[in-house]
Short mmCIF file of C-alpha atoms in Angstrom, two decimals:
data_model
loop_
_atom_site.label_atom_id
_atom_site.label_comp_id
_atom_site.label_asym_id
_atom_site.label_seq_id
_atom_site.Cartn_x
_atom_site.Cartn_y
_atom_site.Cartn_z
CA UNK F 723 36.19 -45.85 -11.29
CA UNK F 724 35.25 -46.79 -7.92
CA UNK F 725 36.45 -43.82 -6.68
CA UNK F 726 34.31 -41.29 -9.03
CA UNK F 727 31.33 -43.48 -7.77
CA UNK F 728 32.17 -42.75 -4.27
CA UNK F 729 32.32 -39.16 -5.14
CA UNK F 730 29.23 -39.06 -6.99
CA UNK F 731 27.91 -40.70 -3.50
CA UNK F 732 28.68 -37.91 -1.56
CA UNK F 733 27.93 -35.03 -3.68
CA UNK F 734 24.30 -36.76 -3.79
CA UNK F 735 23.92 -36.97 -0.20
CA UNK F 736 25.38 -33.68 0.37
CA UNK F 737 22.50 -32.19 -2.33
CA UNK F 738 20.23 -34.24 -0.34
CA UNK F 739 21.00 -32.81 2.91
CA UNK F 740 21.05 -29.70 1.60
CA UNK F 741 17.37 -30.10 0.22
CA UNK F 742 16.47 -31.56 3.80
CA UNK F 743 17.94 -28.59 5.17
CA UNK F 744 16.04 -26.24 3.13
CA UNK F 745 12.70 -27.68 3.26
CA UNK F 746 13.17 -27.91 7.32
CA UNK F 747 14.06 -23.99 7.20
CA UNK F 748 10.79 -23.19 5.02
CA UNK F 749 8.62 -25.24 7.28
CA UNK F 750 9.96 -23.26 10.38
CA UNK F 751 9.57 -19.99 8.64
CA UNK F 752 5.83 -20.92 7.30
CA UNK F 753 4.86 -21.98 11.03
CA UNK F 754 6.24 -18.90 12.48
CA UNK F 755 4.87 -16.24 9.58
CA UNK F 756 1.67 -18.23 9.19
CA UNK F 757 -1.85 -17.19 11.00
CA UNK F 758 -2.60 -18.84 14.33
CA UNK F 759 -6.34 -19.41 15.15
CA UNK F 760 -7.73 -20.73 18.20
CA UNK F 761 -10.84 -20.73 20.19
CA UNK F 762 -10.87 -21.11 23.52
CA UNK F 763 -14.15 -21.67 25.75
CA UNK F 764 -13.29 -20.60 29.19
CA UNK F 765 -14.93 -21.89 32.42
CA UNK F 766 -13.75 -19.37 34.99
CA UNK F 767 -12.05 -15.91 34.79
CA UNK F 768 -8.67 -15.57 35.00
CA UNK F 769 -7.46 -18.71 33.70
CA UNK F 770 -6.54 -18.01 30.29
CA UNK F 771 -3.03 -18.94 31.02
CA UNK F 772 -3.61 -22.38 31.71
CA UNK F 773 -5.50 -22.83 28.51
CA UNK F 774 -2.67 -22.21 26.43
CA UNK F 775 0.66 -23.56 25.97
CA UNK F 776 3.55 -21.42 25.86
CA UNK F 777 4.04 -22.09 22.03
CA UNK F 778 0.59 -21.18 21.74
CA UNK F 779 1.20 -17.64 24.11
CA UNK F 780 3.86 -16.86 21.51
CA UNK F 781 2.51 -17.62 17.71
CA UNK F 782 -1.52 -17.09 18.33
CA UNK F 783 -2.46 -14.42 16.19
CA UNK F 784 -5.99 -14.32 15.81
CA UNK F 785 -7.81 -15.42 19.43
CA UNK F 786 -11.57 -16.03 20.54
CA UNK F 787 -12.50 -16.10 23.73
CA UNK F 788 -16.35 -17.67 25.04
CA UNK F 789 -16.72 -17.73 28.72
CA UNK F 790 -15.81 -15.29 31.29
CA UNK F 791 -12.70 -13.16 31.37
CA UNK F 792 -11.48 -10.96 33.97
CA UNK F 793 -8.23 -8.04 34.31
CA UNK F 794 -5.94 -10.89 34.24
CA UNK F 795 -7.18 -12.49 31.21
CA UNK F 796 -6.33 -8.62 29.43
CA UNK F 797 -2.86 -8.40 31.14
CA UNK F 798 -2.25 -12.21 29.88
CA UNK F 799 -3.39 -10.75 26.45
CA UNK F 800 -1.90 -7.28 26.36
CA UNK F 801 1.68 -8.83 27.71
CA UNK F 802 2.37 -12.27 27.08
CA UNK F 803 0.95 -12.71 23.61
CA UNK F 804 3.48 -11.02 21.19
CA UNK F 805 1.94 -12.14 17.93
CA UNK F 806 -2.09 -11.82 18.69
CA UNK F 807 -3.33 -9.43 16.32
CA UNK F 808 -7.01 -9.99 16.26
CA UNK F 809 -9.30 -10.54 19.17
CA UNK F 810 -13.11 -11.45 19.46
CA UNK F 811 -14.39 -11.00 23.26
CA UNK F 812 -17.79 -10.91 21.76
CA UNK F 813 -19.40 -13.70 23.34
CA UNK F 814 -17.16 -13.14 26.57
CA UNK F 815 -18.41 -12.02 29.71
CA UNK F 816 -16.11 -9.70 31.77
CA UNK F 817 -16.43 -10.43 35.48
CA UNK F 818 -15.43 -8.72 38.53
CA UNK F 819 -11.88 -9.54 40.14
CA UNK F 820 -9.92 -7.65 43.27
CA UNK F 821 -6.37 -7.73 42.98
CA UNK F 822 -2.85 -7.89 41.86
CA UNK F 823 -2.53 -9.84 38.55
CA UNK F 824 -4.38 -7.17 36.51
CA UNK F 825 -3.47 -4.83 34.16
CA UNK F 826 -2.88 -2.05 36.52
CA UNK F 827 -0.26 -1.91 39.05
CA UNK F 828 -1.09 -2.70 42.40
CA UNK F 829 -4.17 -3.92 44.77
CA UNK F 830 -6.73 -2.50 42.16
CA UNK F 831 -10.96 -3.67 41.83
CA UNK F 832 -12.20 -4.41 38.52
CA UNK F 833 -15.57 -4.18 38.03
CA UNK F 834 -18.25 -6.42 36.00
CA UNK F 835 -18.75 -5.43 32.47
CA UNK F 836 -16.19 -3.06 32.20
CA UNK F 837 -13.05 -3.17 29.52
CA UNK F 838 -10.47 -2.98 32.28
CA UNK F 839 -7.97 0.36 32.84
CA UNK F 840 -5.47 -0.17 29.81
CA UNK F 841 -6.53 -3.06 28.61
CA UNK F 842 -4.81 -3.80 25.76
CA UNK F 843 -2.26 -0.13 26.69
CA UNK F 844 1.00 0.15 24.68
CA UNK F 845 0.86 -3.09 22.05
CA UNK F 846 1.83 -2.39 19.05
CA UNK F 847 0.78 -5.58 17.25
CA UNK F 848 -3.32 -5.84 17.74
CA UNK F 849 -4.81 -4.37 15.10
CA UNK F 850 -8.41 -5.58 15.39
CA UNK F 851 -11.03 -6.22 18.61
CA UNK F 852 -14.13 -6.92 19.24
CA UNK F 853 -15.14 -6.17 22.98
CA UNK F 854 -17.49 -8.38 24.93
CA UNK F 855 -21.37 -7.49 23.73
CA UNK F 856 -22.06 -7.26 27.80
CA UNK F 857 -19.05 -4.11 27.60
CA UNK F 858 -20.49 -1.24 29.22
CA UNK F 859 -17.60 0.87 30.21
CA UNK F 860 -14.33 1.12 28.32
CA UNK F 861 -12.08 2.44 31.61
CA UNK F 862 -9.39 5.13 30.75
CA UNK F 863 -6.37 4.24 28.47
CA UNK F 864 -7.61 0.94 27.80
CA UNK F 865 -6.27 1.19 23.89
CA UNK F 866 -3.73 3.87 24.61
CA UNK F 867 -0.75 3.64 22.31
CA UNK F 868 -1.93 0.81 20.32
CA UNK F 869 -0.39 2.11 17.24
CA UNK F 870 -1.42 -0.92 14.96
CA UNK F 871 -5.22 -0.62 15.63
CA UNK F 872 -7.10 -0.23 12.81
CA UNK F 873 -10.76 -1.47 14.26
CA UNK F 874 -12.64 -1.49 17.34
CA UNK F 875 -16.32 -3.07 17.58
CA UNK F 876 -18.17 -1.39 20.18
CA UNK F 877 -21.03 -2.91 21.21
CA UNK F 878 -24.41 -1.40 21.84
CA UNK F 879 -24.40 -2.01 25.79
CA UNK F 880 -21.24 0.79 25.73
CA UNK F 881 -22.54 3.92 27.48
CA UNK F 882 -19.25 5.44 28.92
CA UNK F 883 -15.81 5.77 27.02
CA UNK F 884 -13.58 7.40 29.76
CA UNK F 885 -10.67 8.99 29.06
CA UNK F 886 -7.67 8.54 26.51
CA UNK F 887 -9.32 5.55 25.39
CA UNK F 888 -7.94 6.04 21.92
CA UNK F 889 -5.53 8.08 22.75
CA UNK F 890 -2.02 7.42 20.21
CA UNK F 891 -3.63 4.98 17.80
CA UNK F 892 -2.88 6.68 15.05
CA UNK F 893 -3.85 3.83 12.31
CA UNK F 894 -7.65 3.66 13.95
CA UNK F 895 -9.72 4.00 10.47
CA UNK F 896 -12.92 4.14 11.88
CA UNK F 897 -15.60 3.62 15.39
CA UNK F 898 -19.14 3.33 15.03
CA UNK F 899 -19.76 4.42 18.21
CA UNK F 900 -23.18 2.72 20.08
CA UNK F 901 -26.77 4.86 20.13
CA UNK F 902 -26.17 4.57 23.89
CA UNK F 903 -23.50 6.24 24.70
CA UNK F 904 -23.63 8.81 27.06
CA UNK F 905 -20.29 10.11 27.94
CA UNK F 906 -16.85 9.89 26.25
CA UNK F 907 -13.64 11.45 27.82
CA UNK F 908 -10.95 13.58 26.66
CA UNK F 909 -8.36 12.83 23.92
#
């Protein structure tokens, strides 16, 4: 008798482990499949990085940014943030910066109010942005190859879309493009 009690024991904390197990699993999978939101009111240009933790880097999928921004705030984006699928810029401000950590290669200036030379080039996850309302340039290849784009809003401030700005986003379903515009580039 004591014996089947024993038994009956186990096989209830084995069930119960296995319950623990399973609920653990779900949570992980609901955290990692779920949408990430966050806000984040920058100070000075560039420093996106610190703002976020590296958990935060990795699972953000929908991101705001208030403040200014510069070329390394769009390589942090375009690079680092695998899941980020929507972005709102805005109410961002896009400032000058000289230098390195951009998203070109090399000693390269980035001018004020421009969406910097491939921006957001070759990822395959954002599917929605929403450029800075300042924006008046969007510099060559800056969504080139996005192939999960579906929307861009273009402010009215936009007078010049260079080159292959669009190029390879074959899921783009529409651009209103501004009143202002005055040039737009090939492909």
């Amino acid at each position: 008798m004591s014996y089947s009690i024993g038994l009956k024991k186990i096989i209830k904390h084995r069930n119960m482990r296995k319950t623990i197990l399973f609920a653990l699993i779900l949570l992980i999978y609901n955290n990692l499949i779920s949408e990430v939101t966050k806000t984040v009111p920058l100070p000075s240009a560039g420093g996106l990085y610190s703002y976020l933790t590296t958990e935060e880097r990795l699972t953000i999928t929908d991101l705001t940014i208030t403040g200014d921004i510069d070329a390394r705030d769009f390589q942090l984006m375009r690079d680092s943030m695998p899941a980020l699928t929507v972005i709102n810029l805005s109410s961002a401000n896009i400032v000058l910066y000289s230098g390195l950590e951009g998203t070109n290669v090399g000693n390269y200036d980035y001018n004020i109010n421009e969406v910097p030379f491939k921006a957001f080039s070759g990822n395959t996850k954002i599917e929605s942005v929403f450029l800075p309302n300042t924006s008046t340039t969007i510099k060559t290849n800056a969504f080139y190859g996005c192939k999960a784009l579906k929307s861009v809003s273009i402010p009215s401030s936009v007078t010049i879309i260079e080159t292959s700005v669009f190029y390879d986003c074959n899921n783009l379903e529409s651009i209103i493009l501004p009143n202002m515009l005055t040039s737009i580039g090939d492909n």
